[in-house]
Structures are given as C-alpha cells and as structure tokens.
Amino acid sequence: MRDIRVVELFAGVGGFRLGLEAASDRYKVIWANQWEPYKADQWAFDCYVSHFGESPNHVCKDIAVAKKDIPNHDLLVGGFPCQDYSIMKKNSAGIEGKKGVLWWQIDDILRDKRPSYVILENVDRLIRSPAKQCGRDFSIILRCLYQKGYAVEWRVINAADYGQAQRRRRTFIIAYHNRTKLFQEFAERVCLNGIKAMHKQVMDDGIMPKAFPIAAHKRNFVDHWIDEIRFEDMESLSMIQKVYLYNAGVMMNGRVYSVEVTPRYEPFIPLGNILEQGAVDERYFLREEDMPKWIYAKGAKHEQRRRRDGSVYWFNEGAVGFPDALDKPSRTMLTSETQIGRTSHVVTDLQTGRLRVLTPIECERLNGFPDNWTNTGMPEKMRYFCMGNALVVDIVKRISIILYNV
Ligand SMILES: C[S@@+](CC[C@H](N)C(=O)[O-])C[C@H]1O[C@@H](n2cnc3c(N)ncnc32)[C@H](O)[C@@H]1O
C-alpha cells in the first residue's frame, strides 16, 4: 500500500491530522499551515508543533503568503475559518475573496496543485449561505471544484448521530479529481444511469454514506446544473444563483443532486460519561455572585429591547437546560465555552453535586482529542477557544478509513 501525502491547511491544533493518522499510518502530513491572524502569540500553532514537531514544513504564516511553498501532494484537508463565509464580493474585476474569506486561498492551491483528493470542513450553514441568496456560496465552491476537474460529495454530519458525545453539526466536503478511479467509476455510473446513479452515490455508493450510513431520505430533491451552459461564468452564477440545498448531495460534471437524508443513528455517548470523575479545581464551580447572571442567560426571555436607532422591539427566546442533561450528548461547543452565557455548558459535578463549567479536558473529550492535548503552555481561556474551533476527530477518521480503502 502506498503513502498518501497530505497537506493540512488551517490546522488549528491538528484535529484533521489526528483523524487521518488514527485511520491509517499511510497518511503522511508533509506540510501544514496554521496562523491566527495578527496575533503575537500563536498558541494553536505552538500546540501543533509541540505534538507533531518543529519542522520547516510546519508553517506559521498567513496562508496567502505561505501557499507558494506548498509541495505536491495527494490529499488536501482543512477546516477553513467560517466567521465570514459569505464568499462573494463584487467589484469591477468580478468576484474575488473578501479579506478574511479563505475559500479563495484553497481555490488557488487547487488550481496550482490539483491534488487527487480534498476533504474540507465548515459550519452547517455553509450550504445555505448567504441568507439573502440561499445556496449561492456553496454553488460557487462547487463551480470552482467542477472547473478544476473534481466530483464532490457533501454531508452535514451531526457527530452525536454517529456515536459521539457532542451535537456538533458540520458540513463535510470530499472531492476527487477526474484522474482518480473514484471519479471515473462514479462518472461511468452517471453516464449509464444519470440522476439515479447520483442518488445512489448519496445513499450507498459514495465515500460519505459508507462512512456515515443513511437510514432514509425525504421525497424532495434538487437536480440542477452549475456548469457553463447554465451559468456562463462565475459572475453570473454569483449574481443569480439561489438554491435550497439539503444535508446530502453530490456534484458530477457540473450537475448537482441533493436530498435530505436521515442518519442510521448510532448510540451517542452521554455528556455524563465524559466528565472528570475525581476532584475538580474550585475555579470551575459557579460562584454564588454570578448565579443571577447565569439564571438570566439560561432562562426564557420575553422583554422589550432597544435598537441602535432607538426603536423598541420584543425579544423572545426559550430557556435552555440548566444544568445540562448528563444523559444526553452535549450541545455544540463554541470558542466562548465557560464564559457566562446561554451557550456555555453547566454541569452537575459528579463528586460534589455542585454546579460547574466544563474543564479543558472535558472539552477535549467532547471533540475526541486525547486528554490534555492543548495543555501545551497556552492560557486556559485559549484551550477552550481552540476546542471551540476544532472538529470531532472521529468524523475525519471515519471518512479517511473509507477513502483509504476504496
Ligand atoms: C476552524 S479552525 C480549524 C481548526 C482545526 N481543524 C483543528 O482541529 O484545530 C480554522 C483555523 O484557521 C486559522 N486561520 C485563520 N486565518 C488564517 C490564515 N489567513 N492563514 C492560516 N491560518 C488561518 C485559525 O487560526 C484557526 O485555527
């Protein structure tokens, strides 16, 4: 069996690499890049290096600068940042990436290197973005991949549906180039059976359904084109494309098929199972004086609020579990985890029965990282931040096992 040379972009603390290496020692990360924009301290990169070693091929620079040094490789992976995933900007020269929008860096690398395989991760909303022109951004991504000779599969995966401890919903994209057997076999099936073969790729034949089996699909589906016959160029696609894409889909030769699928659920890990068993430091426990803020943040609200322009509106939201249920998977972990607010988890400590926030180790467990993975000298706040940015390692592992064996 041959090695698969991997380039890891937006590496963070190395979630992709952990997943790949857990799948097979034939995945060799030959170049990795991680840079937190404009920060003097590069905590995530330091963590990466402390686990995977210092090397001229572990590069802490803006990808816009570093990309020129990327070596040839077989597989490109990355969880590209998602604060601003509205990827289109119009100017006289047509569309181009906004500052901070990193899809276009990936696009440049693909144009230059054409790796055989690509695996990308992003937030679940990516397939519907932007709100005003649903599906436009994802269609741009598909068109870019199509133009470079790739077929694509995507799935929105909730990790807890497939046996994990966290309800973390992320869009996973896998693309394979037309020089690969994977592409050629899929293309042949589509040639013979058209849309039926595309449906079967989503349900059974593709990498995604093999990694994440499907129980059922809904009746509605999308069947449309993003090729140059339907949209003359990227600008026209960007201007008029609007499509409601579902949580699973494929693209082959510019044709897009998408359908809503239901997972074949696997038993999740309850939040209680990943909690630390022994004594936990006092600083994690909720302080008496903060209780009113916690209760307010977690509670239901029906209150008048004022807009910037002075006008008044009614703000409504329901209550969230307080404390979080220990017999269910956790909610999604964010970079702000443990700060007083609605989204931070509050649990009943197993030893004392008192309320507390999660420890950094518990956050690492929710993403399937080894205990103390981020305990590499960064401030504790950054450990939470890094885990809020990271992915669930096992999801990458499952995709990588299938990819390696096809
Ligand atoms: C969503 S996170 C990916 C986390 C990673 N998958 C992990 O498991 O830790 C995106 C990462 O991209 C990095 N990043 C943002 N802008 C960048 C740039 N211009 N060049 C290189 N890295 C960048 C961020 O610092 C962040 O760590």
XYZ file of C-alpha atoms and ligand atoms in Angstrom:
433
model
C 0.000 0.000 0.000
C 1.310 3.426 -0.870
C 1.590 6.523 1.300
C -0.864 9.392 0.845
C 0.907 12.745 1.005
C -1.280 15.181 2.905
C -1.268 18.965 3.161
C -3.186 20.291 6.170
C -4.483 23.868 5.941
C -5.952 25.910 8.808
C -4.551 23.189 11.002
C -5.528 24.646 14.394
C -4.358 22.168 16.996
C -4.302 19.319 14.496
C -7.762 17.734 14.525
C -7.575 16.652 10.905
C -4.139 15.157 11.363
C -5.226 13.185 14.434
C -8.172 11.764 12.498
C -6.084 10.850 9.466
C -3.313 9.240 11.479
C -5.853 7.271 13.513
C -7.289 5.939 10.233
C -4.000 4.753 8.744
C -0.294 5.350 9.201
C -0.161 5.659 5.420
C -1.475 9.208 5.674
C 1.669 11.324 5.883
C 1.217 15.024 6.593
C 4.068 16.534 4.586
C 3.162 20.204 5.071
C 0.886 22.047 7.493
C -0.143 25.646 7.970
C -1.705 27.454 10.934
C -1.714 31.186 11.667
C -4.034 33.130 13.936
C -4.401 36.438 12.107
C -2.421 39.315 13.582
C -1.796 37.735 16.985
C 1.626 37.915 18.618
C 1.031 34.621 20.431
C 0.384 31.674 18.162
C -0.993 29.258 20.719
C -2.660 26.820 18.328
C 0.468 26.562 16.196
C 2.642 26.072 19.291
C 0.344 23.250 20.359
C 0.545 21.704 16.885
C 4.325 21.844 16.915
C 4.628 20.501 20.429
C 2.799 17.349 19.272
C 3.993 16.950 15.699
C 7.437 18.517 15.981
C 9.210 21.593 14.733
C 9.806 21.440 11.019
C 10.279 23.805 8.090
C 7.102 22.142 6.786
C 5.004 23.292 9.754
C 4.455 26.872 8.760
C 3.021 29.658 10.918
C 2.269 32.327 8.313
C -0.781 33.735 6.598
C -1.824 31.117 4.039
C -1.943 33.889 1.434
C 1.834 34.137 1.827
C 2.675 30.548 2.687
C 0.764 28.888 -0.171
C 3.566 29.428 -2.677
C 5.702 26.889 -0.776
C 3.167 24.062 -0.714
C 4.687 20.864 -2.098
C 2.904 18.479 -4.442
C 0.523 16.245 -2.528
C -2.296 13.701 -2.887
C -4.797 14.948 -0.336
C -5.600 18.487 0.765
C -7.502 18.865 4.057
C -8.697 21.827 6.072
C -11.415 23.307 8.227
C -11.463 26.732 6.720
C -12.470 29.580 9.012
C -16.122 30.381 8.960
C -16.711 33.707 10.717
C -17.481 35.202 7.361
C -18.437 32.573 4.859
C -20.264 34.913 2.563
C -17.614 34.439 -0.041
C -18.624 36.757 -2.811
C -17.545 40.306 -3.350
C -18.325 42.283 -6.440
C -16.009 44.806 -7.888
C -15.017 45.896 -11.360
C -12.929 42.778 -11.796
C -15.824 40.468 -10.997
C -15.860 38.442 -7.832
C -12.976 37.964 -5.522
C -12.409 36.950 -1.951
C -13.177 39.383 0.803
C -10.499 39.966 3.346
C -10.595 37.091 5.767
C -12.521 34.862 3.412
C -10.294 31.968 2.821
C -12.092 29.890 0.262
C -10.142 31.683 -2.449
C -6.845 30.590 -0.943
C -7.980 26.984 -1.178
C -9.129 27.633 -4.725
C -5.686 28.984 -5.690
C -3.961 25.959 -4.173
C -6.253 23.572 -6.050
C -5.585 25.394 -9.308
C -1.877 25.147 -8.740
C -1.569 21.653 -7.267
C -4.626 19.616 -8.310
C -4.353 17.039 -5.514
C -6.266 13.830 -6.191
C -8.473 14.248 -3.112
C -9.773 17.103 -0.976
C -11.554 16.948 2.398
C -12.961 20.168 3.836
C -14.982 21.025 6.913
C -17.125 24.039 7.696
C -20.221 25.075 9.636
C -23.573 23.530 8.724
C -24.885 26.877 7.453
C -22.360 26.903 4.635
C -24.760 25.097 2.278
C -27.455 27.768 2.772
C -25.268 30.876 2.869
C -25.884 33.738 2.447
C -29.341 34.169 3.934
C -30.427 36.577 1.213
C -29.348 34.320 -1.645
C -29.586 30.810 -0.276
C -27.044 28.316 -1.632
C -25.054 30.826 -3.647
C -21.780 30.441 -1.772
C -21.826 26.672 -1.841
C -22.653 26.788 -5.545
C -19.569 28.961 -6.059
C -17.477 26.380 -4.229
C -18.975 23.571 -6.336
C -18.347 25.519 -9.528
C -14.709 26.129 -8.548
C -14.249 22.415 -7.912
C -16.038 21.482 -11.132
C -13.795 23.792 -13.156
C -10.748 22.069 -11.746
C -11.993 18.595 -12.649
C -13.406 17.402 -9.340
C -16.533 15.482 -8.395
C -17.932 16.347 -4.962
C -19.869 14.706 -2.159
C -21.117 16.607 0.870
C -22.937 15.758 4.073
C -23.957 17.762 7.088
C -22.950 15.435 9.904
C -24.093 15.762 13.480
C -21.377 13.939 15.436
C -23.831 12.749 18.101
C -25.865 10.905 15.439
C -22.828 8.736 14.785
C -21.842 7.702 18.272
C -20.083 10.808 19.581
C -20.620 12.850 22.757
C -21.360 16.218 21.137
C -24.162 17.515 18.962
C -21.796 19.250 16.562
C -23.204 19.758 13.078
C -20.656 20.423 10.389
C -20.606 20.308 6.605
C -18.027 17.817 5.333
C -16.997 18.008 1.710
C -14.993 15.416 -0.137
C -13.826 15.983 -3.701
C -11.985 13.606 -6.034
C -10.213 14.527 -9.219
C -11.035 13.076 -12.630
C -7.716 11.219 -12.693
C -8.856 9.015 -9.770
C -10.597 5.668 -10.018
C -13.247 7.016 -7.652
C -14.161 9.760 -10.099
C -14.032 7.546 -13.166
C -16.270 4.854 -11.702
C -18.784 7.420 -10.495
C -18.720 9.185 -13.892
C -19.395 5.887 -15.640
C -22.372 5.115 -13.412
C -23.787 8.589 -14.046
C -23.262 8.131 -17.777
C -25.285 4.921 -17.701
C -27.962 5.806 -15.156
C -27.987 9.600 -14.838
C -29.704 11.036 -11.803
C -30.391 7.565 -10.364
C -26.652 6.984 -10.085
C -26.241 10.337 -8.366
C -28.955 9.408 -5.873
C -27.244 6.082 -5.270
C -23.922 7.845 -4.744
C -25.550 9.873 -1.949
C -27.312 6.895 -0.386
C -24.897 3.950 -0.795
C -22.049 4.164 -3.262
C -20.164 7.310 -2.202
C -17.499 7.763 0.466
C -19.911 9.647 2.729
C -22.681 7.024 3.007
C -20.068 4.322 3.541
C -18.563 6.351 6.391
C -21.955 7.536 7.692
C -24.722 5.095 6.741
C -28.133 6.509 5.895
C -31.489 5.138 7.053
C -33.854 7.053 4.758
C -34.334 10.078 2.556
C -37.154 12.552 2.011
C -39.075 12.872 -1.239
C -37.936 16.348 -2.274
C -34.673 16.688 -4.108
C -32.634 19.231 -6.028
C -31.440 18.457 -9.548
C -29.733 21.356 -11.237
C -26.620 22.489 -13.047
C -23.796 24.827 -12.153
C -21.851 24.321 -15.383
C -21.015 26.859 -18.089
C -24.192 26.095 -20.056
C -26.403 27.063 -17.117
C -24.141 29.902 -15.891
C -21.850 31.438 -18.445
C -19.280 32.467 -15.877
C -18.731 32.729 -12.149
C -20.096 36.223 -12.039
C -23.463 35.254 -13.496
C -23.658 32.316 -11.099
C -22.848 34.661 -8.227
C -25.493 37.132 -9.281
C -28.471 34.870 -9.824
C -27.889 31.505 -8.256
C -30.359 30.661 -5.486
C -30.928 27.067 -4.418
C -32.068 25.376 -1.231
C -29.577 22.560 -0.791
C -30.220 19.627 1.530
C -27.954 17.929 4.038
C -26.557 15.474 1.491
C -25.551 15.865 -2.106
C -23.171 15.194 -4.954
C -21.835 17.064 -7.948
C -20.594 15.347 -11.102
C -19.639 17.101 -14.327
C -21.466 20.278 -13.289
C -24.714 18.553 -12.318
C -25.807 18.839 -8.692
C -28.105 16.418 -6.908
C -29.170 16.971 -3.301
C -31.626 15.301 -0.944
C -32.463 15.399 2.767
C -31.257 12.206 4.446
C -31.766 10.695 7.891
C -28.788 9.005 9.534
C -28.729 5.403 10.605
C -28.338 6.532 14.197
C -25.672 5.033 16.426
C -25.882 5.271 20.223
C -24.349 8.549 21.402
C -22.049 8.981 24.385
C -23.901 10.825 27.172
C -22.275 14.011 28.459
C -22.066 12.443 31.933
C -19.717 9.756 30.589
C -17.002 12.191 29.585
C -16.971 14.188 32.835
C -13.961 14.008 35.109
C -14.619 11.551 37.925
C -12.341 12.883 40.636
C -11.984 16.231 42.378
C -12.146 19.253 40.100
C -10.476 22.578 40.913
C -12.610 25.145 42.717
C -12.235 27.703 39.904
C -14.585 25.676 37.655
C -17.503 25.913 40.077
C -20.161 28.581 39.606
C -19.730 31.442 42.051
C -22.652 32.487 44.191
C -22.406 36.111 42.992
C -22.615 35.035 39.320
C -25.769 32.960 39.761
C -28.219 35.732 38.798
C -26.315 36.234 35.511
C -26.312 32.505 34.766
C -30.009 32.173 35.587
C -30.856 35.126 33.389
C -28.677 33.899 30.497
C -30.145 30.407 30.559
C -33.742 31.422 31.184
C -36.646 32.181 28.829
C -36.954 35.819 27.793
C -39.817 37.982 26.705
C -38.623 41.526 27.047
C -38.515 44.870 25.333
C -35.190 45.842 23.839
C -33.993 48.935 22.058
C -32.392 49.038 18.631
C -29.469 51.357 17.861
C -31.839 53.805 16.225
C -33.841 53.989 19.448
C -36.859 51.979 18.265
C -38.195 49.301 20.573
C -38.876 45.619 19.818
C -39.886 42.489 21.707
C -37.111 39.970 22.216
C -38.130 36.342 22.770
C -36.169 33.201 23.432
C -36.841 29.924 25.188
C -34.973 28.522 28.181
C -32.018 26.162 27.787
C -31.343 23.242 30.094
C -29.697 24.470 33.290
C -27.781 22.478 34.216
C -27.168 20.478 31.041
C -28.604 16.966 30.987
C -25.933 14.354 31.671
C -27.815 11.543 29.944
C -27.758 13.296 26.547
C -24.955 14.359 24.230
C -23.625 17.865 24.863
C -24.687 20.881 22.849
C -22.209 22.385 20.372
C -19.061 23.696 21.981
C -18.170 27.268 20.996
C -14.953 29.259 21.354
C -16.574 31.179 24.228
C -17.133 27.996 26.273
C -17.257 28.648 30.070
C -17.964 32.375 29.750
C -21.217 33.273 31.486
C -23.864 32.920 28.804
C -26.510 30.752 27.233
C -24.206 28.606 25.145
C -21.682 27.575 27.802
C -22.317 24.215 29.400
C -23.071 23.972 33.098
C -22.956 20.504 34.622
C -23.579 18.916 37.977
C -20.187 17.844 39.284
C -20.120 14.087 39.749
C -18.245 14.158 43.038
C -19.825 17.102 44.856
C -23.193 17.570 43.165
C -22.400 21.301 42.758
C -22.774 23.234 39.509
C -19.706 23.958 37.435
C -18.476 24.648 33.909
C -16.596 22.096 31.821
C -12.878 21.598 32.329
C -10.494 21.864 29.363
C -10.014 18.084 29.448
C -13.767 17.543 29.168
C -13.850 19.849 26.137
C -11.054 17.854 24.543
C -13.020 14.669 25.168
C -16.133 16.139 23.526
C -14.092 16.544 20.330
C -12.343 13.192 20.721
C -8.882 14.635 21.377
C -6.571 12.949 23.884
C -6.719 14.368 27.411
C -4.537 17.442 27.882
C -3.893 17.810 24.146
C -3.986 21.609 24.464
C -2.076 21.672 27.742
C 0.995 22.935 25.947
C 1.569 26.254 27.674
C -1.380 28.287 26.432
C -3.685 30.179 28.821
C -6.703 28.157 29.864
C -9.043 30.512 28.008
C -7.208 29.620 24.800
C -7.638 25.909 25.453
C -11.395 26.438 25.328
C -11.032 28.660 22.288
C -9.024 26.037 20.402
C -11.562 23.327 21.190
C -14.401 25.602 20.090
C -12.620 25.914 16.748
C -11.715 22.263 16.378
C -13.575 19.344 14.861
C -14.648 15.948 16.139
C -11.643 13.798 15.344
C -13.587 10.590 14.844
C -15.583 12.092 11.959
C -12.376 12.659 9.996
C -11.152 9.213 10.966
C -14.250 7.535 9.554
C -14.040 9.383 6.240
C -10.315 8.670 5.998
C -10.713 4.933 6.611
C -13.175 4.666 3.725
C -11.112 6.884 1.440
C -8.025 4.820 2.058
C -9.776 1.553 1.313
C -11.589 2.440 -1.901
C -11.936 26.350 12.113
S -10.294 26.447 12.649
C -9.671 24.862 12.237
C -9.350 24.049 13.443
C -8.712 22.699 13.175
N -9.463 21.868 12.274
C -8.477 21.954 14.486
O -8.817 20.790 14.574
O -7.972 22.555 15.432
C -9.535 27.493 11.460
C -8.084 27.835 11.736
O -7.590 28.654 10.662
C -6.658 29.582 11.206
N -6.522 30.720 10.270
C -7.353 31.786 10.140
N -6.915 32.615 9.183
C -5.778 32.061 8.678
C -4.862 32.454 7.658
N -5.053 33.579 6.990
N -3.811 31.655 7.392
C -3.622 30.496 8.082
N -4.454 30.083 9.073
C -5.525 30.851 9.362
C -7.263 29.952 12.547
O -6.268 30.412 13.444
C -7.886 28.629 13.014
O -7.017 27.915 13.850
